[in-house]
C-alpha positions as CSV (number, residue, x, y, z in Angstrom):
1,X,22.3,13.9,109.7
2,X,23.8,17.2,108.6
3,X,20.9,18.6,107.2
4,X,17.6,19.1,109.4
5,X,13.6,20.2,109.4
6,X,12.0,23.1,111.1
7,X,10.9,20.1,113.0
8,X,13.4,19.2,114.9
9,X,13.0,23.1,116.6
10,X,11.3,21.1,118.5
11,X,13.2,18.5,119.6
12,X,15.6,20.1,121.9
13,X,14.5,20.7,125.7
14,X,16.0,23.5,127.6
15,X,14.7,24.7,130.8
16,X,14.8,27.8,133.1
17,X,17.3,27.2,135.7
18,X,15.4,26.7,139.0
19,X,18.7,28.1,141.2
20,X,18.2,31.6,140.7
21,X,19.5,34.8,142.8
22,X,22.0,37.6,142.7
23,X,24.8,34.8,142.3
24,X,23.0,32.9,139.7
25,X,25.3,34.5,136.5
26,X,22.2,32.4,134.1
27,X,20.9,35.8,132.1
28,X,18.0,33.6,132.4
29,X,15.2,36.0,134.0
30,X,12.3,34.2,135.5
31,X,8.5,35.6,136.0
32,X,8.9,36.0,140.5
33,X,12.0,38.0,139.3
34,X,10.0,40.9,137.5
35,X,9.0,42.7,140.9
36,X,7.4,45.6,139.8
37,X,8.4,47.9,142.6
38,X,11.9,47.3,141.8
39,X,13.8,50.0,140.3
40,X,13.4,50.8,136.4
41,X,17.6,50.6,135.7
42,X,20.0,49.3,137.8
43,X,23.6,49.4,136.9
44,X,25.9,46.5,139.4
45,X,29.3,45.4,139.7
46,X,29.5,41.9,140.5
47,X,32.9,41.4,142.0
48,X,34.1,37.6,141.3
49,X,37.4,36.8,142.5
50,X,38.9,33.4,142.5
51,X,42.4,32.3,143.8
52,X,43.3,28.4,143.4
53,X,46.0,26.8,144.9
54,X,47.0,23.0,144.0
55,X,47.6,21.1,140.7
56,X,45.9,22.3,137.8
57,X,46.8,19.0,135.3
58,X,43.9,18.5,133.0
59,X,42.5,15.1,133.4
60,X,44.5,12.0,131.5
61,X,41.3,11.6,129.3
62,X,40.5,15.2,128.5
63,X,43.9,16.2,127.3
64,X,42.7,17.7,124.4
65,X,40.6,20.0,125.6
66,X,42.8,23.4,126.4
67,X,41.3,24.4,129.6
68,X,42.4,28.2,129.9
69,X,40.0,28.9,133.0
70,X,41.6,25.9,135.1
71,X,45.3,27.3,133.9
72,X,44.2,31.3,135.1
73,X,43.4,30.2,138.6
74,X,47.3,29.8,139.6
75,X,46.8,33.9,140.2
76,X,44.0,35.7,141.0
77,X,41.2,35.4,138.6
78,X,38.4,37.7,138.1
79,X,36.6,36.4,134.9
80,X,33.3,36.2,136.3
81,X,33.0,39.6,137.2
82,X,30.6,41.8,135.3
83,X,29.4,45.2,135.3
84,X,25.6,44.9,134.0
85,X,22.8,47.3,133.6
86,X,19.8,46.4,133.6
87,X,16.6,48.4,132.4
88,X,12.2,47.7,132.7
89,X,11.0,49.7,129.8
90,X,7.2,48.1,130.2
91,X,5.7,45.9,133.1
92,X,6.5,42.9,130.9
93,X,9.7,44.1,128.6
94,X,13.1,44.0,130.4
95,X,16.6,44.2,128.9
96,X,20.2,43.2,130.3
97,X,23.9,44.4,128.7
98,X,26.9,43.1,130.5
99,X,30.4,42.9,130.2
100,X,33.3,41.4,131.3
101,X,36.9,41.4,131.1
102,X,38.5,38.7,128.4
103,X,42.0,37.8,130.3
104,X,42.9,35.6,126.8
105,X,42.2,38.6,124.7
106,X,43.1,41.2,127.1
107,X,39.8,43.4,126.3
108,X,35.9,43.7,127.6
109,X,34.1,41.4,125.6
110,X,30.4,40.9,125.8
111,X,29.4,38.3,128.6
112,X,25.6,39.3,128.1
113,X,23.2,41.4,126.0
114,X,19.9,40.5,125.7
115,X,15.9,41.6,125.7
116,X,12.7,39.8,127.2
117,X,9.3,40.4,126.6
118,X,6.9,38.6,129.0
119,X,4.1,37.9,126.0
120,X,1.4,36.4,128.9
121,X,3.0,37.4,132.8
122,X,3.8,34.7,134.4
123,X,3.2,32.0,132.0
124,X,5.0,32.9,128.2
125,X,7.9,34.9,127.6
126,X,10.4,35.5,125.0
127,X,13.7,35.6,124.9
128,X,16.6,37.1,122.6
129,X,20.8,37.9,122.2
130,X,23.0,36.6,124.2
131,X,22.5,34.6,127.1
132,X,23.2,31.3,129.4
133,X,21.1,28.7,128.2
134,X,18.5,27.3,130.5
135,X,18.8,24.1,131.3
136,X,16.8,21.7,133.7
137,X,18.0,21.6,137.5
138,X,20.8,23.6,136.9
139,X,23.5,22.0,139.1
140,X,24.9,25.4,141.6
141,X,28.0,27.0,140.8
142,X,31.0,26.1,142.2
143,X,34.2,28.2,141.7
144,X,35.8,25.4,139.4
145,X,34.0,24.4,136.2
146,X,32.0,20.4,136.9
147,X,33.5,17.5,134.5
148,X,30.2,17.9,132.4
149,X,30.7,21.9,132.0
150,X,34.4,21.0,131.1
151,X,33.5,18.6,128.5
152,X,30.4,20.4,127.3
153,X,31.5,23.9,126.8
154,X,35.2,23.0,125.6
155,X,37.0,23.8,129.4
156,X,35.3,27.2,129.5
157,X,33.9,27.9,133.1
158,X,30.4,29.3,131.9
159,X,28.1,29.4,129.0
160,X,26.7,31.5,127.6
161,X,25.2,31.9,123.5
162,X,23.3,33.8,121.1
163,X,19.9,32.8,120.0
164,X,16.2,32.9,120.8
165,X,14.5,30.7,123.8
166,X,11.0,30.5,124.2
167,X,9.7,30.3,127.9
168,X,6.5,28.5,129.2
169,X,5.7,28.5,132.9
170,X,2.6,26.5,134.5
171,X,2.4,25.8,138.1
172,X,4.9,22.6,139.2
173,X,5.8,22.8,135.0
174,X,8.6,25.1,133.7
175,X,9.8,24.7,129.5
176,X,11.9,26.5,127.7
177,X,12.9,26.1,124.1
178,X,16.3,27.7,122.4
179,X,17.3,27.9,119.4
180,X,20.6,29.3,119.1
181,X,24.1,29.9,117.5
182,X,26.4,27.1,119.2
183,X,28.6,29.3,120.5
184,X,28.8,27.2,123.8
185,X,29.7,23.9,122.4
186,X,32.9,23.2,120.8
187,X,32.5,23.0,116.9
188,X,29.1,23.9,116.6
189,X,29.3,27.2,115.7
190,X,27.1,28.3,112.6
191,X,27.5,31.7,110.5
192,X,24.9,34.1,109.9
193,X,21.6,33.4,111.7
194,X,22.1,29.4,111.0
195,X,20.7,27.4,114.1
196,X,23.7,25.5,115.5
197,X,22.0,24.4,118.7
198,X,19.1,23.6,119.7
199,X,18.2,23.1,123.4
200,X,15.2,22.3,125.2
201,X,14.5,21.5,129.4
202,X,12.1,20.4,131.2
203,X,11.2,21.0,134.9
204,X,8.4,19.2,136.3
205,X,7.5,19.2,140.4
206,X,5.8,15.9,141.7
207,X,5.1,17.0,145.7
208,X,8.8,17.7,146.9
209,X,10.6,16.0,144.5
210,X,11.7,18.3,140.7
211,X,12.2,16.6,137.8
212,X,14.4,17.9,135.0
213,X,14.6,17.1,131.5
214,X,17.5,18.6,129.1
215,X,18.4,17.6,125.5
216,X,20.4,19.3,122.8
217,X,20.8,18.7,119.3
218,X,23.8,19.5,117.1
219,X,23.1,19.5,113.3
220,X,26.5,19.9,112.6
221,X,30.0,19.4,114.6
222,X,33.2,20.7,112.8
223,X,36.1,21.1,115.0
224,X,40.0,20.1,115.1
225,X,40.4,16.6,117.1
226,X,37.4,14.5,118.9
227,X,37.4,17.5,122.1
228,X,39.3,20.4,121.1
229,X,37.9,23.9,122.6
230,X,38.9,27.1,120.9
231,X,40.8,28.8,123.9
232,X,38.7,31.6,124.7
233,X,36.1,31.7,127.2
234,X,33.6,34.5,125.7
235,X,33.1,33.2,122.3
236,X,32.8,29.1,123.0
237,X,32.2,26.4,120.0
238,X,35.9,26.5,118.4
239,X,37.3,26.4,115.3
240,X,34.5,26.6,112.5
241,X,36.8,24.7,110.2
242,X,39.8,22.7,110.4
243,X,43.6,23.0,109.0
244,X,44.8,20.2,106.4
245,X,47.1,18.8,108.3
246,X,45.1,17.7,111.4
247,X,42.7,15.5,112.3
248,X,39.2,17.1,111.8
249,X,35.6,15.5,112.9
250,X,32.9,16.0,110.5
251,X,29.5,15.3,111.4
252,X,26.7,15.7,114.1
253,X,25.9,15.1,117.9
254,X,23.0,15.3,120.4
255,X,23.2,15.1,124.3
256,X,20.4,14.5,127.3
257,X,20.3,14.7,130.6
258,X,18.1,13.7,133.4
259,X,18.3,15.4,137.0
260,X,16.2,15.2,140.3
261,X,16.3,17.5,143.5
262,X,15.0,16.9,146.8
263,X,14.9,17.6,149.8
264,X,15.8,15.1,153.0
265,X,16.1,16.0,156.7
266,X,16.9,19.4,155.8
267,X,19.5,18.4,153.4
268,X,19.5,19.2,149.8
269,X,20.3,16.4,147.6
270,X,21.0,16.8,143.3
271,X,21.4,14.0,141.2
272,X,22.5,14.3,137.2
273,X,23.2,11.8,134.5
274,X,23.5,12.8,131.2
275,X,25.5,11.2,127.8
276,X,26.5,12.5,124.9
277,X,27.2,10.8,121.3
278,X,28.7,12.3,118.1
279,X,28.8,10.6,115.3
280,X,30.8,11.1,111.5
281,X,33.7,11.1,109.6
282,X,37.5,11.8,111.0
283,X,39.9,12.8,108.5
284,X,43.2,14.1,108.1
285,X,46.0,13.7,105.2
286,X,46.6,10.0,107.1
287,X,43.0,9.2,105.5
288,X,39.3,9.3,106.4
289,X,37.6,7.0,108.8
290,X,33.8,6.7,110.6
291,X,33.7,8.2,114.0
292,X,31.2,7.5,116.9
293,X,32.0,9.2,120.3
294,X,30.0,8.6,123.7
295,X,30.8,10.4,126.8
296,X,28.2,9.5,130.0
297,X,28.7,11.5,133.2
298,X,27.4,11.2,136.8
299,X,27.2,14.4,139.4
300,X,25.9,13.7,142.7
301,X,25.7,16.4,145.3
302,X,24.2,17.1,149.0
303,X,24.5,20.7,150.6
304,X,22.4,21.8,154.2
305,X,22.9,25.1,156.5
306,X,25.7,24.3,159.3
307,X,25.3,27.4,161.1
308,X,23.4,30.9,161.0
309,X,25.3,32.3,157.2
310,X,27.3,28.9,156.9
311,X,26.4,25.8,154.1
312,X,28.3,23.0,153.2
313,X,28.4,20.9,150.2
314,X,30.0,17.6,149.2
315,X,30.1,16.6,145.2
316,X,31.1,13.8,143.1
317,X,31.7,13.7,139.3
318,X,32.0,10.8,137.0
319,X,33.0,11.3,133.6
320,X,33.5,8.1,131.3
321,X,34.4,8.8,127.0
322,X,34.3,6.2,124.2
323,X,35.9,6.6,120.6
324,X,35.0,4.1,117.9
325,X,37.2,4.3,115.1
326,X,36.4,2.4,112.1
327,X,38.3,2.0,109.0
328,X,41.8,2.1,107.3
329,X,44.5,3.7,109.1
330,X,41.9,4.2,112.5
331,X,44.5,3.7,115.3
332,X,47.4,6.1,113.1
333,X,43.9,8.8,113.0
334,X,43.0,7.9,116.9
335,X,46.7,9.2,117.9
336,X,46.5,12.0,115.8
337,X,43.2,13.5,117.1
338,X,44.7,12.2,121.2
339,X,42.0,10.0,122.0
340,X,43.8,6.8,122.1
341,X,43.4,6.7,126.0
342,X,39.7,7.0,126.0
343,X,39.4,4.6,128.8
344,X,40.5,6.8,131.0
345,X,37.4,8.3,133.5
346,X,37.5,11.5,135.5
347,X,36.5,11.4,138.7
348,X,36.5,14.0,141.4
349,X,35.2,14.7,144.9
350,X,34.5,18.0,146.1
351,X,33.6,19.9,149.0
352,X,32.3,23.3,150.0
353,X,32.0,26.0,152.5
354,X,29.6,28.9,152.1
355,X,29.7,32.1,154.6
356,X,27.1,34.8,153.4
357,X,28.7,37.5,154.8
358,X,26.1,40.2,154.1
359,X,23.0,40.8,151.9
360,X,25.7,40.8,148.7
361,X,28.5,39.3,150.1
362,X,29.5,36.0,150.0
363,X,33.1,33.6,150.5
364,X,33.6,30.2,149.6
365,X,36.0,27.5,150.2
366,X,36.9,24.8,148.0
367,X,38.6,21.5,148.5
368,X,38.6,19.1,145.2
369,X,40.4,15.4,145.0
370,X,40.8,14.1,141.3
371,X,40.8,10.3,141.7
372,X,41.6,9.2,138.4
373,X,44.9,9.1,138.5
374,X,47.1,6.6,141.0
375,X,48.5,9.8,142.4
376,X,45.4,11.9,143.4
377,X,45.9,15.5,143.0
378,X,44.7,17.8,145.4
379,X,43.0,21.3,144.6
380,X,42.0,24.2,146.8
381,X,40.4,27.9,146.1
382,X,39.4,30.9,147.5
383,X,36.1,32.3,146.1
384,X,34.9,36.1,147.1
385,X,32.0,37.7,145.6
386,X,30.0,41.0,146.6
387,X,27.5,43.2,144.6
388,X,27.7,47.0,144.4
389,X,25.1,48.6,143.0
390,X,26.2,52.2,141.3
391,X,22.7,53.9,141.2
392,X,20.8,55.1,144.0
């Protein structure tokens, strides 16, 4: 499954994140955004600071993934922040460069640079460079990364890629299509223009209830043990290769995802399961075996308005892996790529308080409880973040 038709373009749903808003950090630009009495540029700084207090211990099951955002928020951390310009050439072409500051590399790197043209307003557009992929009912952000991000984008706490995503809006029906790099995902990465992702969501209202849709393909996974990121958080999808010496996966992997929002007695309530499999060979100079990897997750979360600029929110994350080795030498290969305690499930309970201090100001406060060990560890942080805009 290493090789693929133009066809399966198709088979990947991606969708334009319905949480939008000048905390959203998506680069996904919907159609009510395009108001055309806003101003033709606009350059921001958007200030995120995070402080975290508390145990920062990876999870027992995702030791192999290095996790550099949870390490970086023992001191003040300001990785989200951007300073972006933005530009409206035409009534339907818009473009977006942003940067932000790379702690591992110690330089501004790219967060996002990227041009849409809105083909048919309000119903097609077209989207290119680098961006966060849409996704159906994107879950809102908190200040640490969810299990699912973790695992997904390697322990990177956002995601963003380089590609093309074709948009589609209908009334109650939002699609979008991407085809892009696989920057995000850990071992995915393809040279050159080579497709190493493709993503495609799905949004669909039904009265007050949304729908969402998401499903991803991998043609091709190459990476350095069965989770391994790459260690830095603007240029996701790890190692395009692997060393001789350690275990590598070879092969392929897809992922889907179904979510639901609603709305009950003023409360807010989102719901997400997803799983992923990946499937090929493991190898190393201890042999080569057949690999098939599962990992299901579970978010649940309920937020509602406490007082006049106040919210709250409670989440819960399951994550559950699998590793099926088969073959000569599999249990020597399972130690050597650190997934011989696969049975061990994530699972962490969160909540949240939201003040929105002023028009582009908002704090939040973070409590997390990671259950999956017999000692629970407990996590708290600080979140501040206010937009300045630098033009008149």
């Amino acid at each position: 499954m290493t090789h693929f038709l133009p066809t399966r373009a198709l088979a990947i749903l991606s969708l334009l994140a319905s949480s939008s808003g000048s905390w959203a950090h998506d680069g996904v630009v919907h159609d009510d955004d395009a108001d055309s009495a806003a101003p033709a540029q606009q350059l921001t700084l958007d200030l995120d600071l995070r402080q975290g207090r508390g145990s920062h211990t990876t999870p027992a099951a995702l030791t192999q993934i290095d996790h550099p955002a949870a390490a970086s928020l023992r001191e003040l951390n300001a990785d989200r922040s951007t300073l972006g310009w933005q530009a409206r050439w035409l009534p339907g072409l818009q473009t977006q460069w942003a940067l932000s500051y790379d702690r591992e590399r110690e330089q501004l790197a790219n967060d996002q640079a990227w041009l849409r043209w809105a083909a048919i307003p309000g119903t097609l557009a077209l989207q290119a460079g680098r961006f966060s992929p849409a996704q159906a009912l994107a879950a809102d952000e908190w200040g640490r990364s969810s299990l699912r991000d973790t695992l997904l984008t390697g322990g990177h706490d956002h995601w963003h890629d380089s590609g093309l995503a074709l948009q589609l809006q209908q009334p109650g029906r939002r699609l979008t299509v991407s085809a892009l790099r696989g920057e995000s995902n850990p071992g995915t990465r393809r040279s050159g223009a080579q497709t190493g992702l493709w993503l495609l969501a799905l949004e669909q209202d039904i009265g007050p209830l949304q729908l969402g849709l998401t499903a991803a393909d991998t043609p091709r996974v190459t990476r350095q043990n069965a989770l391994a990121g790459d260690g830095h958080s603007h240029s996701h999808g790890g190692a395009s290769g692997c060393q001789t010496t350690l275990a590598c996966l070879n092969g392929d992997g897809q992922w889907l995802e179904l979510a639901a929002r609603g709305q009950l007695y003023g409360v807010t309530l989102r719901g997400a399961a997803g799983s992923r499999r990946e499937q090929g060979k493991l190898s190393s100079p201890t042999g080569k075996v057949d690999y098939d990897g599962r990992a299901d997750w579970l978010a649940l979360e309920a937020s509602a308005p406490l007082v006049a600029g106040v919210d709250g929110s409670v989440r819960y994350e399951r994550l559950r892996l699998q590793h099926t080795l088969t073959g000569a030498n599999a249990a020597i290969l399972a130690k050597e790529a650190g997934i011989t305690s696969s049975q061990h499930q994530p699972e962490v309970l969160g909540v949240r308080l939201r003040w929105q201090a002023a028009k582009n100001q908002q704090w939040s406060l973070e409590w997390q409880e990671d259950q999956t060990d017999p000692r629970s560890r407990e996590r708290w942080l600080l979140r501040w973040q206010h937009q300045f805009s630098l033009l008149p």
